[in-house]
């Protein structure tokens, strides 16, 4: 082996976590990172689930999409839920966000991370927290 090849092999960076297969990335990286971030801001125990099911929006079609669903009891023990939908099996593909309170179905489906050229683990966690903060669901609002 030549020195140039050996040097190139040593400098080769491991692939980014975002390059993992979709379901592997969500289960192994995104869910733990989101759970950790939610814990750090004091939200308490949030149940995070990753599954494939139809949109929870009334009147939506019955197509099953991958989604991350977070549920917990908020202020005065009122149940709160958010759904992060992936319309393709790709973190860079179109995504949507919905939320609901008191076990009611969500009334709207909002776009999620549509302007980002680069989708990273940290940005996905940040944008999720921003959406929850926008609903005044995080402490200190």
XYZ file of N, CA, C and O in Angstrom:
564
model
N 0.854 -1.181 0.000
C 0.000 0.000 0.000
C 0.892 1.233 0.000
O 1.844 1.318 0.752
N 0.574 2.170 -0.821
C 1.364 3.388 -0.902
C 1.020 4.306 0.258
O -0.031 4.179 0.891
N 1.923 5.236 0.514
C 1.687 6.197 1.600
C 0.463 7.051 1.340
O -0.278 7.389 2.253
N 0.232 7.436 0.092
C -0.927 8.275 -0.261
C -2.236 7.553 0.045
O -3.166 8.136 0.584
N -2.305 6.258 -0.300
C -3.520 5.492 -0.023
C -3.736 5.340 1.478
O -4.834 5.467 1.978
N -2.681 5.039 2.200
C -2.778 4.874 3.648
C -3.219 6.174 4.303
O -4.048 6.178 5.209
N -2.680 7.296 3.836
C -3.049 8.598 4.378
C -4.514 8.926 4.080
O -5.231 9.444 4.923
N -4.955 8.604 2.860
C -6.349 8.863 2.472
C -7.309 8.022 3.301
O -8.377 8.484 3.687
N -6.925 6.769 3.576
C -7.788 5.907 4.392
C -7.886 6.427 5.818
O -8.930 6.351 6.444
N -6.795 6.942 6.350
C -6.810 7.481 7.706
C -7.667 8.729 7.806
O -8.305 8.977 8.807
N -7.675 9.551 6.742
C -8.410 10.809 6.765
C -9.880 10.653 6.395
O -10.643 11.587 6.548
N -10.268 9.498 5.894
C -11.664 9.289 5.496
C -12.553 9.415 6.725
O -12.342 8.768 7.744
N -13.528 10.290 6.608
C -14.447 10.521 7.726
C -15.542 9.468 7.720
O -15.986 9.034 6.654
N -15.989 9.094 8.899
C -17.128 8.166 8.929
C -18.367 8.889 8.406
O -18.457 10.120 8.483
N -19.317 8.145 7.857
C -20.522 8.805 7.337
C -21.290 9.508 8.460
O -21.270 9.076 9.611
N -21.940 10.598 8.112
C -22.752 11.345 9.085
C -23.936 10.496 9.516
O -24.419 9.654 8.749
N -24.424 10.714 10.726
C -25.575 9.940 11.214
C -26.783 10.139 10.309
O -27.603 9.234 10.158
N -26.884 11.294 9.679
C -28.010 11.582 8.795
C -27.997 10.732 7.529
O -28.984 10.680 6.805
N -26.888 10.065 7.261
C -26.785 9.206 6.084
C -27.218 7.775 6.363
O -27.236 6.941 5.461
N -27.556 7.478 7.596
C -28.058 6.147 7.936
C -29.395 5.918 7.239
O -30.078 6.875 6.868
N -29.799 4.654 7.115
C -31.158 4.395 6.617
C -32.186 5.116 7.501
O -31.992 5.266 8.712
N -33.263 5.553 6.889
C -34.262 6.397 7.541
C -34.702 5.878 8.912
O -34.581 6.579 9.916
N -35.241 4.660 8.959
C -35.789 4.168 10.234
C -34.692 3.993 11.277
O -34.914 4.238 12.460
N -33.522 3.594 10.848
C -32.398 3.437 11.774
C -32.012 4.792 12.377
O -31.780 4.912 13.579
N -31.929 5.822 11.543
C -31.598 7.165 12.020
C -32.632 7.652 13.039
O -32.275 8.155 14.104
N -33.910 7.499 12.726
C -34.960 7.982 13.637
C -34.889 7.246 14.968
O -34.885 7.870 16.035
N -34.810 5.924 14.922
C -34.820 5.131 16.159
C -33.544 5.296 16.982
O -33.615 5.426 18.203
N -32.398 5.264 16.317
C -31.128 5.255 17.048
C -30.591 6.639 17.384
O -29.821 6.782 18.331
N -30.986 7.645 16.614
C -30.382 8.963 16.801
C -31.396 10.056 17.145
O -31.238 10.754 18.132
N -32.435 10.208 16.320
C -33.369 11.311 16.528
C -34.178 11.154 17.814
O -34.249 12.094 18.618
N -34.787 9.999 18.027
C -35.616 9.837 19.232
C -34.809 10.025 20.520
O -35.240 10.765 21.409
N -33.628 9.412 20.659
C -32.845 9.658 21.882
C -32.417 11.122 22.034
O -32.441 11.668 23.141
N -32.035 11.769 20.923
C -31.611 13.172 21.001
C -32.791 14.068 21.386
O -32.638 14.988 22.202
N -33.968 13.805 20.821
C -35.154 14.589 21.165
C -35.556 14.352 22.614
O -35.857 15.298 23.343
N -35.524 13.100 23.068
C -35.863 12.788 24.461
C -34.914 13.499 25.413
O -35.346 14.076 26.413
N -33.641 13.511 25.087
C -32.649 14.189 25.916
C -32.912 15.692 25.961
O -32.873 16.314 27.029
N -33.189 16.290 24.804
C -33.444 17.733 24.744
C -34.701 18.101 25.525
O -34.730 19.110 26.236
N -35.732 17.288 25.414
C -36.975 17.550 26.163
C -36.725 17.439 27.670
O -37.262 18.219 28.449
N -35.903 16.481 28.061
C -35.560 16.330 29.477
C -34.758 17.507 29.999
O -34.978 17.979 31.110
N -33.838 18.016 29.185
C -32.998 19.142 29.604
C -33.798 20.420 29.824
O -33.409 21.261 30.629
N -34.897 20.578 29.099
C -35.701 21.793 29.288
C -36.781 21.592 30.345
O -37.590 22.478 30.580
N -36.778 20.411 30.970
C -37.671 20.178 32.090
C -39.102 19.832 31.726
O -40.007 20.037 32.528
N -39.309 19.289 30.542
C -40.675 18.954 30.138
C -41.190 17.719 30.861
O -42.382 17.473 30.889
N -40.314 16.971 31.454
C -40.753 15.762 32.142
C -40.711 14.576 31.201
O -40.061 14.603 30.167
N -41.429 13.550 31.559
C -41.415 12.330 30.769
C -42.356 12.442 29.577
O -43.565 12.517 29.732
N -41.776 12.464 28.402
C -42.526 12.508 27.150
C -42.406 11.138 26.501
O -41.303 10.637 26.305
N -43.543 10.520 26.200
C -43.530 9.236 25.508
C -43.357 9.504 24.022
O -44.183 10.186 23.412
N -42.271 9.010 23.457
C -42.009 9.177 22.028
C -42.210 7.838 21.342
O -41.715 6.807 21.799
N -42.945 7.861 20.248
C -43.235 6.651 19.498
C -42.938 6.916 18.029
O -43.150 8.028 17.542
N -42.466 5.918 17.341
C -42.188 6.023 15.908
C -42.916 4.884 15.215
O -42.679 3.717 15.503
N -43.855 5.230 14.361
C -44.634 4.207 13.684
C -45.164 4.725 12.362
O -44.988 5.891 12.023
N -45.830 3.847 11.657
C -46.415 4.195 10.375
C -47.927 4.069 10.513
O -48.444 2.991 10.810
N -48.624 5.181 10.336
C -50.079 5.180 10.410
C -50.634 6.392 9.663
O -49.892 7.297 9.314
N -51.944 6.403 9.411
C -52.538 7.540 8.689
C -52.421 8.840 9.486
O -52.228 8.835 10.702
N -52.559 9.950 8.783
C -52.566 11.258 9.431
C -53.701 11.316 10.440
O -54.787 10.792 10.190
N -53.465 11.980 11.541
C -54.494 12.102 12.577
C -55.435 13.273 12.316
O -56.258 13.605 13.148
N -55.309 13.892 11.157
C -56.109 15.065 10.810
C -57.472 14.614 10.281
O -57.534 13.802 9.348
N -58.580 15.120 10.844
C -59.896 14.745 10.319
C -60.022 15.102 8.831
O -59.621 16.177 8.405
N -60.534 14.168 8.059
C -60.734 14.395 6.641
C -59.535 14.045 5.773
O -59.628 14.094 4.551
N -58.392 13.692 6.373
C -57.211 13.323 5.593
C -57.402 11.930 5.001
O -58.207 11.139 5.495
N -56.634 11.647 3.946
C -56.744 10.317 3.348
C -56.215 9.262 4.319
O -55.685 9.582 5.376
N -56.347 8.020 3.958
C -55.994 6.923 4.851
C -54.592 6.376 4.587
O -54.260 5.295 5.037
N -53.761 7.136 3.883
C -52.393 6.705 3.595
C -51.579 6.699 4.885
O -51.623 7.653 5.662
N -50.834 5.611 5.098
C -49.990 5.517 6.289
C -48.643 6.183 6.016
O -48.011 5.923 4.992
N -48.238 7.066 6.904
C -46.951 7.753 6.815
C -46.146 7.474 8.070
O -46.701 7.307 9.154
N -44.822 7.486 7.921
C -43.970 7.400 9.103
C -44.162 8.664 9.924
O -44.280 9.750 9.380
N -44.195 8.507 11.235
C -44.356 9.668 12.105
C -43.750 9.423 13.475
O -43.702 8.302 13.959
N -43.275 10.513 14.045
C -42.835 10.523 15.436
C -43.964 11.176 16.210
O -44.409 12.271 15.868
N -44.414 10.495 17.233
C -45.515 11.012 18.041
C -45.018 11.175 19.480
O -44.454 10.252 20.053
N -45.205 12.367 20.010
C -44.835 12.643 21.392
C -46.074 12.945 22.201
O -46.917 13.740 21.765
N -46.213 12.315 23.358
C -47.365 12.557 24.232
C -46.894 12.712 25.676
O -45.932 12.078 26.102
N -47.573 13.576 26.399
C -47.298 13.778 27.818
C -48.456 14.539 28.436
O -49.294 15.103 27.734
N -48.491 14.543 29.744
C -49.488 15.334 30.468
C -48.867 16.685 30.773
O -47.856 16.773 31.451
N -49.485 17.713 30.251
C -48.980 19.073 30.440
C -49.531 19.713 31.699
O -49.844 19.039 32.682
N -49.646 21.026 31.653
C -50.174 21.788 32.780
C -51.535 21.243 33.190
O -52.363 20.898 32.351
N -51.756 21.173 34.464
C -53.027 20.692 35.022
C -53.400 19.315 34.481
O -54.571 18.995 34.315
N -52.369 18.514 34.164
C -52.548 17.136 33.698
C -53.397 17.028 32.433
O -54.086 16.037 32.209
N -53.376 18.057 31.599
C -54.088 18.023 30.320
C -53.186 17.339 29.300
O -52.065 17.789 29.072
N -53.648 16.253 28.672
C -52.820 15.542 27.699
C -52.470 16.423 26.495
O -53.320 17.140 25.977
N -51.199 16.335 26.082
C -50.716 17.067 24.912
C -50.025 16.071 23.986
O -49.442 15.090 24.443
N -50.123 16.358 22.693
C -49.526 15.458 21.712
C -49.032 16.246 20.508
O -49.665 17.225 20.110
N -47.912 15.822 19.964
C -47.458 16.363 18.688
C -47.095 15.200 17.773
O -46.754 14.112 18.237
N -47.236 15.439 16.484
C -46.864 14.458 15.474
C -45.955 15.131 14.462
O -46.271 16.202 13.960
N -44.846 14.486 14.178
C -43.933 14.917 13.131
C -44.032 13.871 12.026
O -43.666 12.715 12.220
N -44.606 14.260 10.894
C -44.876 13.336 9.793
C -43.759 13.392 8.754
O -43.265 14.462 8.424
N -43.424 12.237 8.223
C -42.468 12.116 7.135
C -43.230 11.533 5.945
O -43.667 10.384 5.987
N -43.400 12.317 4.899
C -44.199 11.888 3.760
C -43.413 11.015 2.787
O -43.987 10.464 1.844
N -42.115 10.895 3.006
C -41.251 9.973 2.277
C -40.321 9.344 3.300
O -40.092 9.916 4.365
N -39.751 8.201 2.996
C -38.797 7.569 3.913
C -37.437 8.224 3.748
O -36.461 7.596 3.345
N -37.379 9.506 4.056
C -36.165 10.284 3.861
C -36.269 11.537 4.738
O -37.232 12.292 4.617
N -35.276 11.764 5.582
C -35.341 12.942 6.451
C -35.247 14.233 5.658
O -35.636 15.291 6.146
N -34.756 14.154 4.437
C -34.653 15.344 3.600
C -35.929 15.593 2.792
O -36.058 16.628 2.159
N -36.856 14.651 2.831
C -38.102 14.780 2.083
C -39.101 15.673 2.795
O -38.831 16.216 3.882
N -40.287 15.837 2.213
C -41.316 16.687 2.826
C -41.755 16.145 4.188
O -41.876 14.935 4.381
N -41.964 17.074 5.104
C -42.369 16.729 6.471
C -43.513 17.644 6.900
O -43.666 18.739 6.387
N -44.288 17.169 7.863
C -45.383 17.971 8.402
C -45.405 17.878 9.908
O -44.804 16.977 10.511
N -46.108 18.806 10.529
C -46.190 18.875 11.986
C -47.633 19.153 12.380
O -48.298 19.990 11.767
N -48.126 18.456 13.390
C -49.464 18.693 13.925
C -49.393 18.538 15.446
O -48.509 17.867 15.970
N -50.327 19.154 16.127
C -50.368 19.059 17.590
C -51.820 19.058 18.041
O -52.719 19.503 17.322
N -52.028 18.540 19.238
C -53.385 18.523 19.788
C -53.328 18.559 21.309
O -52.309 18.244 21.917
N -54.441 18.938 21.893
C -54.569 19.049 23.340
C -55.815 18.298 23.781
O -56.836 18.293 23.074
N -55.743 17.684 24.936
C -56.898 17.045 25.572
C -57.495 15.928 24.708
O -58.714 15.795 24.605
N -56.637 15.146 24.084
C -57.028 13.984 23.280
C -57.926 14.311 22.086
O -58.600 13.432 21.562
N -57.972 15.564 21.680
C -58.731 15.929 20.477
C -57.850 15.727 19.252
O -56.634 15.847 19.347
N -58.450 15.472 18.096
C -57.619 15.360 16.883
C -57.051 16.723 16.505
O -57.672 17.755 16.753
N -55.861 16.737 15.912
C -55.288 18.011 15.472
C -56.164 18.641 14.400
O -56.793 17.944 13.614
N -56.210 19.960 14.386
C -57.065 20.648 13.418
C -56.319 21.060 12.160
O -56.928 21.284 11.127
N -55.001 21.165 12.241
C -54.231 21.599 11.068
C -52.970 20.762 10.920
O -52.446 20.209 11.894
N -52.478 20.721 9.703
C -51.210 20.095 9.389
C -50.320 21.198 8.833
O -50.669 21.843 7.852
N -49.201 21.440 9.493
C -48.290 22.507 9.085
C -47.052 21.900 8.437
O -46.641 20.803 8.790
N -46.457 22.625 7.517
C -45.198 22.167 6.929
C -44.105 22.245 7.994
O -44.200 23.000 8.960
N -43.064 21.467 7.811
C -41.995 21.384 8.795
C -40.654 21.359 8.074
O -40.433 20.522 7.206
N -39.775 22.284 8.400
C -38.420 22.380 7.860
C -38.407 22.471 6.336
O -37.577 21.836 5.686
N -39.268 23.281 5.760
C -39.343 23.331 4.298
C -38.244 24.187 3.678
O -37.934 24.026 2.509
N -37.657 25.087 4.431
C -36.657 25.999 3.876
C -35.221 25.551 4.116
O -34.287 26.238 3.705
N -35.039 24.433 4.776
C -33.687 23.990 5.104
C -33.069 23.240 3.937
O -33.627 22.269 3.451
N -31.916 23.706 3.497
C -31.195 23.009 2.428
C -30.521 21.760 2.963
O -30.375 20.772 2.257
N -30.105 21.830 4.203
C -29.395 20.713 4.823
C -30.177 20.303 6.072
O -30.480 21.145 6.916
N -30.488 19.043 6.177
C -31.223 18.533 7.331
C -30.253 17.739 8.193
O -29.668 16.760 7.736
N -30.074 18.181 9.432
C -29.183 17.493 10.360
C -29.965 17.077 11.594
O -31.061 17.579 11.850
N -29.378 16.199 12.352
C -29.985 15.748 13.601
C -30.250 16.937 14.519
O -31.357 17.098 15.041
N -29.256 17.780 14.700
C -29.406 18.928 15.595
C -30.515 19.869 15.133
O -31.287 20.381 15.949
N -30.617 20.108 13.819
C -31.664 20.998 13.305
C -33.060 20.383 13.489
O -34.010 21.092 13.816
N -33.170 19.075 13.291
C -34.473 18.435 13.479
C -34.943 18.565 14.929
O -36.106 18.861 15.191
N -34.031 18.374 15.872
C -34.372 18.529 17.291
C -34.730 19.988 17.577
O -35.745 20.272 18.215
N -33.908 20.917 17.094
C -34.151 22.344 17.313
C -35.515 22.776 16.766
O -36.281 23.455 17.454
N -35.822 22.397 15.547
C -37.099 22.792 14.948
C -38.286 22.183 15.695
O -39.322 22.830 15.838
N -38.132 20.959 16.178
C -39.213 20.346 16.963
C -39.436 21.138 18.247
O -40.576 21.455 18.597
N -38.358 21.485 18.930
C -38.482 22.288 20.157
C -39.080 23.661 19.859
O -39.894 24.170 20.641
N -38.701 24.265 18.738
C -39.268 25.566 18.374
C -40.770 25.463 18.160
O -41.516 26.356 18.559
N -41.227 24.397 17.528
C -42.670 24.229 17.311
C -43.403 24.061 18.641
O -44.469 24.633 18.843
N -42.839 23.281 19.533
C -43.468 23.102 20.846
C -43.457 24.414 21.628
O -44.432 24.748 22.302
N -42.382 25.162 21.524
C -42.296 26.454 22.190
C -43.301 27.437 21.605
O -43.885 28.254 22.324
N -43.520 27.358 20.306
C -44.504 28.220 19.651
C -45.924 27.977 20.161
O -46.766 28.881 20.109
N -46.187 26.793 20.675
C -47.487 26.483 21.261
C -47.542 26.841 22.752
O -48.535 26.587 23.410
N -46.452 27.412 23.254
C -46.327 27.762 24.679
C -46.383 26.512 25.559
O -46.910 26.530 26.659
N -45.844 25.424 25.037
C -45.857 24.161 25.766
C -44.582 23.937 26.560
O -44.495 23.004 27.337
N -43.572 24.758 26.357
C -42.329 24.606 27.087
C -42.300 25.592 28.238
O -42.869 26.674 28.154
N -41.621 25.252 29.281
C -41.597 26.095 30.469
C -41.054 27.485 30.210
O -40.313 27.725 29.272
N -41.453 28.430 31.046
C -40.940 29.785 30.985
C -41.603 30.693 29.963
O -41.139 31.786 29.701
N -42.675 30.229 29.341
C -43.371 31.089 28.357
C -44.438 31.909 29.027
O -45.243 31.510 29.734
